[in-house]
Short mmCIF file of C-alpha atoms in Angstrom, two decimals:
data_model
loop_
_atom_site.label_atom_id
_atom_site.label_comp_id
_atom_site.label_asym_id
_atom_site.label_seq_id
_atom_site.Cartn_x
_atom_site.Cartn_y
_atom_site.Cartn_z
CA MET A 219 -1.21 26.49 -12.39
CA ARG A 220 -1.66 24.39 -15.42
CA HIS A 221 0.71 21.62 -15.27
CA LEU A 222 2.37 19.75 -12.26
CA LEU A 223 5.80 19.56 -13.65
CA ASP A 224 8.15 20.31 -10.53
CA PHE A 225 7.85 23.10 -7.83
CA GLN A 226 9.59 25.88 -9.90
CA GLY A 227 7.35 29.12 -9.74
CA TRP A 228 4.95 27.48 -6.96
CA THR A 229 4.14 29.49 -4.26
CA ARG A 230 3.52 28.20 -0.63
CA GLY A 231 -0.28 29.13 -1.12
CA GLN A 232 -0.87 27.38 -4.03
CA VAL A 233 0.99 24.36 -2.14
CA GLU A 234 -1.20 24.68 0.76
CA ASN A 235 -4.47 24.75 -1.61
CA ILE A 236 -3.71 21.33 -2.72
CA LEU A 237 -2.99 19.89 0.28
CA ASP A 238 -6.41 21.14 1.92
CA THR A 239 -7.90 19.73 -0.88
CA ALA A 240 -6.24 16.39 -0.11
CA ARG A 241 -7.26 16.59 3.34
CA VAL A 242 -10.95 16.70 2.32
CA MET A 243 -10.04 13.45 -0.45
CA ALA A 244 -8.61 11.77 2.52
CA GLU A 245 -12.01 12.05 4.22
CA VAL A 246 -13.91 11.15 1.04
CA LEU A 247 -11.77 7.94 1.11
CA GLU A 248 -13.05 6.92 4.29
CA ARG A 249 -16.94 7.06 3.37
CA PRO A 250 -18.36 4.02 2.60
CA VAL A 251 -18.92 5.04 -0.95
CA LYS A 252 -15.48 6.22 -1.71
CA LYS A 253 -16.12 7.89 -4.92
CA VAL A 254 -17.51 11.38 -5.63
CA PRO A 255 -18.48 12.73 -9.22
CA ALA A 256 -16.14 15.22 -9.36
CA LEU A 257 -14.54 14.62 -12.70
CA GLN A 258 -17.39 12.95 -14.42
CA GLY A 259 -16.62 13.02 -17.74
CA PHE A 260 -13.19 13.74 -18.02
CA THR A 261 -10.43 11.23 -19.50
CA VAL A 262 -7.21 10.66 -17.62
CA ALA A 263 -4.09 8.32 -19.47
CA THR A 264 -1.39 7.01 -17.41
CA VAL A 265 1.40 7.16 -19.62
CA PHE A 266 4.42 5.15 -18.24
CA PHE A 267 7.53 4.83 -20.70
CA GLU A 268 9.07 3.67 -17.41
CA PRO A 269 7.59 0.70 -15.86
CA SER A 270 6.26 1.39 -12.33
CA THR A 271 2.99 -0.61 -10.75
CA ARG A 272 2.28 1.23 -7.33
CA THR A 273 2.91 5.17 -9.04
CA ARG A 274 0.53 3.65 -12.03
CA ILE A 275 -2.50 1.98 -9.53
CA SER A 276 -1.96 5.15 -7.25
CA PHE A 277 -2.86 7.58 -9.67
CA GLU A 278 -5.31 5.21 -11.54
CA LEU A 279 -7.44 4.90 -7.93
CA ALA A 280 -7.38 8.53 -7.38
CA ALA A 281 -8.64 9.22 -10.96
CA ARG A 282 -11.45 6.52 -10.26
CA ARG A 283 -12.36 7.63 -7.02
CA MET A 284 -13.34 11.00 -8.47
CA SER A 285 -15.29 9.33 -11.81
CA ALA A 286 -12.85 9.97 -14.48
CA ASP A 287 -12.69 7.70 -17.09
CA VAL A 288 -8.81 5.99 -17.12
CA VAL A 289 -6.54 4.51 -19.72
CA SER A 290 -3.26 3.51 -19.56
CA PHE A 291 -0.36 3.11 -21.60
CA ALA A 292 2.63 1.13 -20.26
CA THR A 293 5.85 0.99 -22.66
CA GLN A 294 6.13 -2.54 -22.34
CA ALA A 295 3.27 -3.42 -25.22
CA SER A 296 3.91 -0.04 -26.30
CA SER A 297 4.58 1.01 -30.03
CA LEU A 298 8.08 3.06 -28.77
CA GLN A 299 9.95 -0.40 -29.38
CA LYS A 300 9.02 -0.21 -32.92
CA GLY A 301 10.34 3.37 -33.06
CA GLU A 302 7.52 5.64 -32.39
CA SER A 303 8.87 8.77 -30.74
CA TYR A 304 7.15 10.08 -27.09
CA LYS A 305 5.68 13.02 -29.27
CA ASP A 306 3.81 10.93 -31.78
CA THR A 307 2.84 8.42 -29.03
CA LEU A 308 1.19 11.83 -26.82
CA LEU A 309 -0.39 13.03 -30.21
CA THR A 310 -2.08 9.58 -30.55
CA LEU A 311 -3.45 9.68 -27.59
CA GLU A 312 -4.36 13.32 -27.87
CA ALA A 313 -6.13 12.58 -31.13
CA MET A 314 -8.74 9.92 -28.79
CA GLY A 315 -9.81 12.91 -26.50
CA ILE A 316 -7.43 13.21 -23.23
CA ASP A 317 -8.21 15.56 -20.69
CA ALA A 318 -4.76 14.66 -18.25
CA TYR A 319 -1.34 12.60 -18.71
CA ILE A 320 0.44 11.34 -15.91
CA ILE A 321 3.85 10.99 -17.53
CA ARG A 322 6.36 8.61 -16.06
CA ALA A 323 9.75 8.64 -18.45
CA ASP A 324 13.00 7.19 -17.59
CA SER A 325 14.43 10.67 -19.10
CA ALA A 326 14.46 13.88 -17.26
CA GLY A 327 12.27 16.42 -19.41
CA VAL A 328 9.69 14.41 -21.50
CA PRO A 329 6.96 15.57 -18.71
CA HIS A 330 8.10 19.28 -19.77
CA GLN A 331 8.20 18.52 -23.41
CA ALA A 332 4.61 17.05 -23.60
CA ALA A 333 3.30 19.98 -21.93
CA ARG A 334 4.16 21.81 -25.13
CA TRP A 335 2.59 18.98 -27.48
CA VAL A 336 -0.81 18.30 -25.87
CA LYS A 337 -3.42 20.18 -24.91
CA GLY A 338 -4.50 18.53 -21.75
CA VAL A 339 -3.10 18.67 -18.51
CA VAL A 340 0.38 17.46 -17.34
CA VAL A 341 1.53 15.61 -14.34
CA ASN A 342 5.22 14.37 -14.14
CA GLY A 343 4.26 10.89 -12.69
CA GLY A 344 8.53 10.78 -12.44
CA ASP A 345 11.22 11.75 -14.93
CA GLY A 346 14.43 10.54 -14.89
CA ARG A 347 16.84 12.10 -11.72
CA ARG A 348 14.43 15.26 -12.57
CA ALA A 349 11.73 15.29 -10.26
CA HIS A 350 8.60 13.23 -8.77
CA PRO A 351 6.50 15.84 -7.64
CA THR A 352 3.07 13.78 -6.46
CA GLN A 353 5.83 12.06 -4.51
CA ALA A 354 7.09 15.16 -2.73
CA LEU A 355 3.56 16.46 -2.12
CA LEU A 356 2.55 12.80 -0.52
CA ASP A 357 5.71 13.01 1.23
CA THR A 358 4.93 16.80 2.98
CA TYR A 359 1.40 15.61 3.61
CA THR A 360 2.42 12.46 5.56
CA LEU A 361 5.18 14.57 7.56
CA LEU A 362 2.24 17.36 8.26
CA GLU A 363 0.05 14.70 9.24
CA ALA A 364 2.63 13.57 12.08
CA LEU A 365 4.33 16.76 13.23
CA GLY A 366 1.45 19.41 12.38
CA THR A 367 3.98 22.08 10.67
CA LEU A 368 6.73 21.66 8.95
CA GLU A 369 8.20 25.22 10.28
CA GLY A 370 11.28 24.85 11.80
CA ARG A 371 11.21 21.06 11.64
CA LYS A 372 14.66 19.72 10.47
CA ILE A 373 14.01 16.73 7.45
CA ALA A 374 16.99 14.42 6.68
CA ILE A 375 16.85 12.42 3.26
CA VAL A 376 19.36 9.85 3.10
CA GLY A 377 21.01 7.62 0.27
CA ASP A 378 21.61 7.96 -3.43
CA ILE A 379 20.76 11.78 -3.79
CA LEU A 380 22.60 12.32 -6.85
CA HIS A 381 19.94 10.25 -8.63
CA SER A 382 16.81 10.77 -7.06
CA ARG A 383 14.24 12.62 -8.52
CA VAL A 384 12.41 12.30 -5.12
CA ALA A 385 15.03 13.92 -3.20
CA ARG A 386 15.05 16.69 -5.71
CA SER A 387 11.53 17.39 -5.75
CA ASN A 388 11.39 17.09 -1.69
CA VAL A 389 14.15 19.66 -1.70
CA GLU A 390 12.31 21.76 -4.04
CA LEU A 391 9.11 21.54 -1.93
CA LEU A 392 9.71 21.16 1.86
CA PRO A 393 11.74 24.35 2.49
CA LEU A 394 8.62 26.08 1.01
CA LEU A 395 6.85 25.15 3.84
CA GLY A 396 9.44 26.26 6.54
CA ALA A 397 11.26 22.97 6.81
CA GLU A 398 15.45 22.73 7.14
CA VAL A 399 16.46 19.98 4.76
CA TRP A 400 19.65 18.04 4.56
CA VAL A 401 20.68 15.52 2.36
CA ALA A 402 23.47 12.75 3.37
CA GLY A 403 25.14 10.16 1.22
CA PRO A 404 28.52 8.80 0.14
CA PRO A 405 30.50 11.00 -1.45
CA THR A 406 30.10 9.71 -4.86
CA LEU A 407 26.26 9.63 -4.57
CA LEU A 408 25.92 13.42 -3.58
CA PRO A 409 25.74 16.22 -6.14
CA GLN A 410 28.02 18.92 -6.30
CA SER A 411 25.00 21.40 -4.83
CA LEU A 412 21.59 21.22 -4.35
CA PRO A 413 19.74 24.52 -3.95
CA GLY A 414 17.36 24.35 -0.70
CA ALA A 415 19.33 21.81 0.91
CA ARG A 416 22.55 21.43 3.21
CA LEU A 417 24.70 18.42 1.87
CA THR A 418 26.91 16.40 4.08
CA PRO A 419 28.44 13.11 3.49
CA HIS A 420 28.21 12.46 7.14
CA LEU A 421 25.08 10.49 8.10
CA ASP A 422 25.18 11.55 12.03
CA GLU A 423 25.27 15.25 11.20
CA ALA A 424 21.86 15.09 9.02
CA LEU A 425 20.50 12.82 11.60
CA ALA A 426 21.49 15.09 14.32
CA GLU A 427 18.22 16.18 16.21
CA ALA A 428 16.14 15.80 13.18
CA ASP A 429 12.56 15.42 13.32
CA ALA A 430 12.15 12.89 10.38
CA VAL A 431 14.41 11.04 8.12
CA MET A 432 13.59 10.02 4.55
CA VAL A 433 15.30 6.95 3.47
CA LEU A 434 15.67 6.57 -0.41
CA ARG A 435 15.99 2.88 -2.01
CA LEU A 436 19.70 2.29 -3.64
CA GLN A 437 19.45 1.30 -6.94
CA LYS A 438 21.73 -1.93 -7.89
CA GLU A 439 23.09 -0.22 -11.17
CA ARG A 440 24.75 2.32 -8.73
CA MET A 441 26.76 -0.44 -7.43
CA GLU A 442 27.34 -2.47 -10.64
CA ALA A 443 28.55 1.18 -11.96
CA GLY A 444 31.06 1.22 -9.07
CA LEU A 445 29.80 3.99 -7.22
CA ILE A 446 29.57 2.69 -3.99
CA HIS A 447 30.51 -0.83 -2.14
CA LEU A 448 27.62 -2.67 -0.63
CA GLN A 449 28.96 -3.55 2.40
CA ASP A 450 30.79 0.03 2.85
CA TYR A 451 27.42 1.64 1.95
CA ILE A 452 25.73 -0.52 4.81
CA ALA A 453 28.46 0.42 7.21
CA HIS A 454 28.45 4.30 7.09
CA TYR A 455 24.74 4.76 5.34
CA GLN A 456 22.40 2.40 6.40
CA VAL A 457 19.70 3.84 8.80
CA THR A 458 19.29 2.08 12.01
CA GLU A 459 17.65 2.31 15.60
CA GLU A 460 21.16 3.11 16.89
CA ARG A 461 21.82 5.92 14.50
CA LEU A 462 18.62 7.50 15.09
CA SER A 463 19.12 7.66 18.42
CA LYS A 464 21.06 10.87 16.92
CA ALA A 465 17.94 12.46 15.92
CA LYS A 466 14.83 13.78 18.05
CA PRO A 467 13.46 11.00 20.16
CA HIS A 468 10.38 10.00 18.37
CA ALA A 469 11.81 10.81 14.86
CA LEU A 470 9.97 9.72 11.99
CA LEU A 471 10.95 7.71 9.20
CA LEU A 472 9.69 7.82 5.61
CA HIS A 473 10.77 5.92 2.61
CA PRO A 474 9.33 6.15 -1.04
CA GLY A 475 9.24 2.22 -1.59
CA PRO A 476 10.00 -0.34 -2.46
CA MET A 477 12.41 -0.86 0.21
CA ASN A 478 15.51 -2.92 0.32
CA ARG A 479 15.34 -4.01 4.08
CA ASP A 480 18.53 -4.35 5.79
CA ILE A 481 20.15 -2.67 2.83
CA GLU A 482 19.28 1.33 2.94
CA LEU A 483 17.67 0.85 6.48
CA GLU A 484 17.51 -1.75 9.17
CA GLY A 485 14.78 -4.15 8.37
CA THR A 486 12.50 -4.14 11.24
CA LEU A 487 12.67 -0.20 11.25
CA ALA A 488 10.43 -0.18 8.73
CA ASP A 489 7.83 -1.88 10.78
CA SER A 490 8.51 0.36 14.09
CA GLU A 491 6.11 2.92 15.32
CA ARG A 492 8.28 5.31 13.61
CA SER A 493 7.38 4.40 10.47
CA LEU A 494 5.29 6.23 8.08
CA VAL A 495 5.85 4.07 5.01
CA ASN A 496 2.29 2.98 4.77
CA ARG A 497 0.72 6.20 5.42
CA GLN A 498 2.68 7.44 2.23
CA VAL A 499 1.41 4.93 0.41
CA HIS A 500 -2.46 5.52 1.89
CA ASN A 501 -2.11 9.29 1.40
CA GLY A 502 -1.05 8.88 -2.21
CA VAL A 503 -4.13 8.54 -3.41
CA ALA A 504 -5.65 11.68 -1.73
CA VAL A 505 -2.94 13.63 -2.58
CA ARG A 506 -2.92 12.69 -6.06
CA MET A 507 -6.84 12.85 -6.18
CA ALA A 508 -6.25 16.74 -5.30
CA VAL A 509 -3.53 17.07 -7.90
CA LEU A 510 -5.80 16.23 -10.57
CA TYR A 511 -8.92 17.73 -9.50
CA HIS A 512 -6.90 21.21 -9.16
CA LEU A 513 -5.35 21.16 -12.38
CA LEU A 514 -8.71 19.77 -14.25
CA VAL A 515 -11.56 21.85 -12.80
CA GLY A 516 -9.34 25.04 -11.27
CA ARG A 517 -8.07 25.33 -15.04
CA GLU A 518 -8.00 28.69 -16.79
CA GLY A 519 -10.06 29.39 -20.02
CA MET B 195 -23.69 46.28 -8.34
CA ARG B 196 -26.49 48.63 -6.83
CA PHE B 197 -28.41 47.79 -3.88
CA LYS B 198 -31.88 47.80 -3.98
CA ALA B 199 -33.66 46.76 -0.99
CA GLU B 200 -33.30 45.04 2.50
CA LEU B 201 -35.25 41.69 2.41
CA LEU B 202 -34.53 40.66 5.99
CA ASN B 203 -33.28 42.50 9.05
CA ALA B 204 -31.83 41.08 12.16
CA GLU B 205 -35.12 40.54 13.76
CA GLU B 206 -36.96 39.66 10.97
CA MET B 207 -34.02 36.78 10.33
CA ARG B 208 -34.44 35.57 13.99
CA ARG B 209 -38.17 35.37 13.94
CA ALA B 210 -38.24 33.42 10.36
CA LEU B 211 -35.63 30.86 11.61
CA HIS B 212 -37.78 30.13 14.89
CA ARG B 213 -40.49 29.44 13.02
CA ILE B 214 -38.68 27.49 10.85
CA ALA B 215 -37.09 25.44 13.88
CA HIS B 216 -40.83 24.99 15.24
CA GLU B 217 -42.34 23.81 11.59
CA ILE B 218 -39.37 21.29 11.65
CA VAL B 219 -40.41 19.71 14.91
CA GLU B 220 -43.81 19.84 14.07
CA ALA B 221 -43.26 17.87 10.82
CA ASN B 222 -41.25 15.38 12.19
CA LYS B 223 -43.51 15.14 15.19
CA GLY B 224 -40.63 15.86 17.59
CA VAL B 225 -37.02 15.65 17.32
CA GLU B 226 -36.79 11.77 17.57
CA GLY B 227 -34.38 10.62 14.68
CA LEU B 228 -33.93 14.28 13.59
CA ALA B 229 -30.51 15.77 12.10
CA LEU B 230 -29.46 18.82 10.60
CA VAL B 231 -27.19 19.29 7.85
CA GLY B 232 -25.85 23.14 6.72
CA ILE B 233 -24.47 23.09 3.65
CA HIS B 234 -21.12 25.05 2.99
CA THR B 235 -20.73 28.31 3.71
CA ARG B 236 -23.71 30.15 5.39
CA GLY B 237 -25.89 26.98 5.88
CA ILE B 238 -23.75 26.00 8.67
CA PRO B 239 -24.58 28.71 10.88
CA LEU B 240 -28.12 28.64 10.26
CA ALA B 241 -28.05 25.04 11.08
CA GLU B 242 -26.51 25.71 14.30
CA ARG B 243 -28.88 28.45 15.01
CA ILE B 244 -31.96 26.36 14.16
CA ALA B 245 -30.73 23.43 16.26
CA ARG B 246 -30.20 25.99 18.93
CA TYR B 247 -33.64 27.24 19.33
CA ILE B 248 -34.93 23.55 18.97
CA ARG B 249 -32.82 23.12 21.99
CA GLU B 250 -34.48 26.05 23.66
CA PHE B 251 -38.09 25.10 23.31
CA GLU B 252 -38.04 21.10 23.07
CA GLY B 253 -35.28 20.86 25.73
CA LYS B 254 -33.36 18.57 23.45
CA GLU B 255 -30.27 18.21 21.37
CA VAL B 256 -30.45 18.20 17.81
CA PRO B 257 -27.01 17.00 15.72
CA VAL B 258 -25.95 19.06 13.27
CA GLY B 259 -23.44 18.24 10.22
CA MET B 260 -21.38 20.35 7.59
CA LEU B 261 -21.91 19.33 3.80
CA ASP B 262 -19.44 20.52 1.13
CA ILE B 263 -20.88 19.78 -2.16
CA THR B 264 -18.19 21.23 -4.39
CA LEU B 265 -17.25 17.50 -5.51
CA TYR B 266 -20.92 16.63 -6.94
CA ARG B 267 -21.44 19.92 -8.42
CA ASP B 268 -22.72 19.84 -12.22
CA ASP B 269 -20.87 22.55 -13.59
CA LEU B 270 -17.34 21.90 -12.97
CA SER B 271 -16.33 21.00 -16.78
CA GLU B 272 -17.15 24.70 -17.47
CA ILE B 273 -14.04 26.48 -17.53
CA GLY B 274 -12.82 29.00 -14.83
CA ILE B 275 -14.73 27.89 -12.29
CA ARG B 276 -11.85 27.72 -9.35
CA PRO B 277 -13.84 25.74 -6.75
CA GLN B 278 -12.69 25.60 -3.06
CA VAL B 279 -13.10 21.87 -1.45
CA ARG B 280 -14.19 22.31 1.86
CA GLN B 281 -14.31 19.67 4.72
CA THR B 282 -17.61 17.07 4.92
CA ARG B 283 -18.11 16.38 8.77
CA ILE B 284 -21.18 14.41 9.57
CA PRO B 285 -20.30 13.39 13.14
CA PHE B 286 -23.38 10.50 13.28
CA ASP B 287 -25.21 8.20 11.25
CA ILE B 288 -27.41 9.32 8.81
CA THR B 289 -28.83 5.84 8.05
CA GLY B 290 -32.69 5.96 9.33
CA LYS B 291 -32.39 9.48 10.49
CA ALA B 292 -34.58 12.32 9.15
CA LEU B 293 -32.46 15.40 7.95
CA VAL B 294 -32.93 18.71 7.33
CA LEU B 295 -30.78 20.00 4.42
CA VAL B 296 -30.03 23.90 5.41
CA ASP B 297 -28.85 26.32 2.84
CA ASP B 298 -29.21 30.35 2.92
CA VAL B 299 -30.96 30.57 -0.46
CA LEU B 300 -32.53 28.41 -3.03
CA TYR B 301 -32.21 29.76 -6.45
CA THR B 302 -31.53 26.93 -9.41
CA GLY B 303 -32.08 23.91 -7.11
CA ARG B 304 -28.47 22.56 -8.36
CA THR B 305 -26.99 22.94 -5.16
CA ALA B 306 -29.83 21.12 -3.06
CA ARG B 307 -29.34 18.14 -6.10
CA ALA B 308 -25.62 17.94 -5.57
CA ALA B 309 -26.47 18.14 -1.82
CA LEU B 310 -28.75 15.12 -2.02
CA ASP B 311 -26.23 13.01 -4.33
CA ALA B 312 -23.83 13.72 -1.76
CA LEU B 313 -25.55 12.58 1.45
CA MET B 314 -27.08 9.36 -0.47
CA ASP B 315 -23.06 8.53 -0.50
CA LEU B 316 -23.00 8.76 2.96
CA GLY B 317 -25.83 6.51 4.00
CA ARG B 318 -29.75 6.16 3.55
CA PRO B 319 -31.45 8.44 5.64
CA ARG B 320 -35.03 7.89 6.63
CA ARG B 321 -36.14 11.24 4.64
CA ILE B 322 -34.86 14.73 3.69
CA TYR B 323 -36.35 17.84 3.90
CA LEU B 324 -34.90 20.97 2.71
CA ALA B 325 -34.76 24.45 4.77
CA VAL B 326 -33.74 27.65 3.66
CA LEU B 327 -34.15 31.49 4.57
CA VAL B 328 -34.75 32.52 1.18
CA ASP B 329 -36.46 31.48 -1.69
CA ARG B 330 -35.74 33.37 -4.77
CA GLY B 331 -37.43 31.17 -7.44
CA HIS B 332 -35.96 30.42 -10.95
CA ARG B 333 -35.64 26.59 -10.47
CA GLU B 334 -33.88 24.48 -13.20
CA LEU B 335 -34.80 21.66 -11.49
CA PRO B 336 -37.75 19.92 -9.62
CA ILE B 337 -36.65 20.06 -5.96
CA ARG B 338 -38.70 22.77 -3.69
CA ALA B 339 -38.07 23.50 0.02
CA ASP B 340 -39.98 22.21 3.00
CA PHE B 341 -39.32 25.14 5.06
CA VAL B 342 -38.63 28.73 3.71
CA GLY B 343 -38.13 31.54 5.92
CA LYS B 344 -39.35 34.28 3.28
CA ASN B 345 -40.26 33.66 -0.37
CA VAL B 346 -38.95 36.44 -2.61
CA PRO B 347 -39.70 37.01 -6.18
CA THR B 348 -36.62 38.25 -8.06
CA ALA B 349 -35.15 38.70 -11.68
CA ARG B 350 -32.40 36.65 -12.77
CA SER B 351 -30.06 39.60 -13.14
CA GLU B 352 -30.49 40.47 -9.19
CA VAL B 353 -28.19 38.76 -6.63
CA VAL B 354 -29.65 38.06 -2.95
CA LYS B 355 -27.15 38.53 -0.54
CA VAL B 356 -27.22 36.78 3.06
CA ARG B 357 -24.96 38.11 5.62
CA LEU B 358 -24.91 36.37 8.93
CA GLN B 359 -23.09 37.24 12.10
CA GLU B 360 -20.79 34.37 12.45
CA VAL B 361 -19.70 34.69 8.83
CA ASP B 362 -20.30 38.35 7.69
CA GLY B 363 -20.35 40.15 11.22
CA GLU B 364 -24.00 41.39 10.69
CA ASP B 365 -27.40 39.47 10.22
CA ARG B 366 -28.95 40.79 6.88
CA VAL B 367 -30.59 39.86 3.73
CA GLU B 368 -30.12 42.37 0.81
CA LEU B 369 -31.24 42.41 -2.56
CA TRP B 370 -28.83 43.92 -5.33
CA GLU B 371 -28.69 44.56 -9.33
CA ARG B 372 -25.97 43.16 -11.21
CA GLU B 373 -24.95 45.67 -13.60
CA GLU B 374 -23.55 45.25 -17.29
CA ALA B 375 -20.07 45.88 -17.01
#
C-alpha cells in the first residue's frame, strides 16, 4: 500500500501485518530507550487544516520514536487564511523534501487529492466525515488486545454515526477481521445505509450481547443545527452502566476522545474497569509507528 | 540458483555447536553472568541449542533471548525492501551480563552492527561476544566473530544457506551459486 487514505481495497492480511508490526512497536515503547533508528533520514510533516492537538501529538511521537524528523503545519498561523490553496501548501512542503504527509482536514477528500499532488506517502489523519483510518486501526488493535480475536464478536458503535469518520472507518475495518458491527443513534444522525454495518435507532438492539461498545463524541453543532435535543439524546442514547446490562457481562467500552462526560456516556463509566479509553490513546502511538514504518520502508520503487 | 556443495551436515553442525558451547564457557570462565541472544530467524534456535549443550555439560541454565534487528538496519531507505518486523523478547536484564549474540552466517557485518545498537538500547552489558555457525568473509565493517562454527571462503556471487531442523526440517549448510537472470 502506497498511502493510508481509508480501507478500500485493503485485505485482511495487510491489516494484520500492520497490527503485528504495531505489537513490536508497543514493545519498543516499553524499553528504557523508547526509540529506534528505523526512520532515520526520513522527514514527516503533520499538515493539519483542522486543529487536533491529540492526534497531532500522537503522530509526531510515533515519527520521533522512529528517529524521523518532524515538521508541523497547522492552519492557525497558516497561509490558508491568506488564500493559499491546499495544493499550493502541499507543493510548498514538497519542495522542502517531505517523505510523509499526515493530513487532517475538515473537508472530505483532501488527503486523497494530496496523494495525487505529492510524491511522498500520505496518511489520512481524519478528513471531514469520510475516514479516520489510524483511529480505526488503534481501536481494532485495542479490541484485539482485550478480546484476543474479533471473529464473530459483536461491536456496537453509538452516537452521531452520520457525521462520524471514526464510525465510517471502523465499519470498513472491523468486519475485515470478522467482527459483526452494529451502529445505533437517533434517526436524524443515522445515514441511510452504511455497508458493513447493521443500523438501528434502538440503542438496546445494538447493545444486546455486544462484546464492546464504542461511544462517539456528540458535537455541539448537531444540537445547534436542530438535529437533536440534548435531553432527548441523553434519555435515549446515553450509554450507562444500566443500559450496558444488555451487553455481555464484561463488555468493553471505547471512546475516541475527547469525551463529554454525562452526555454521550455516563461519566463514571469512562473510569470503570470496562473502559479501554486510556489503552486507545496509549496504543495510538504504536499503531501510528507501524503505519508510518510500513508506508515509508515498505514502499515499492 | 545452482547447488555447489554441502558445507556442513547434521553431525558436523552438532559438533561445531558443541565446540562453540565449550569455547563460550571457557572464555567466560564458567556460566556466571552469561546469557545468549539469538538474532531472528535462525540465530534463535542456534542460541537455544548452545544453551542446551551448556546445560548438558555444566548442569546450569543459561538464559536465552531473541532479538529482531529490522528497526536498526541501515539499508531501510533503499527502495523495494519489505522487511518483516518481529518480536524482540529478552526476558532478563542485560545490564552487567556477558552476552553472546548468536547468528547463522556472518557476512558483511551489518546485521551484527545493527544487533549491537539494538542491545545498547536495551541496557549496558558487561561485554558482548559474537558466535556464528558460518563465517563467509566479505566484511564491510570492522566486526569479527569470537566463536565460529566453520570458516568458509566464498565469492560474493555465492549464497550460504543454513537449514535448521526447527525452521527448515533438517540440519545442513549448503553453498549455492547465484545465476544471472
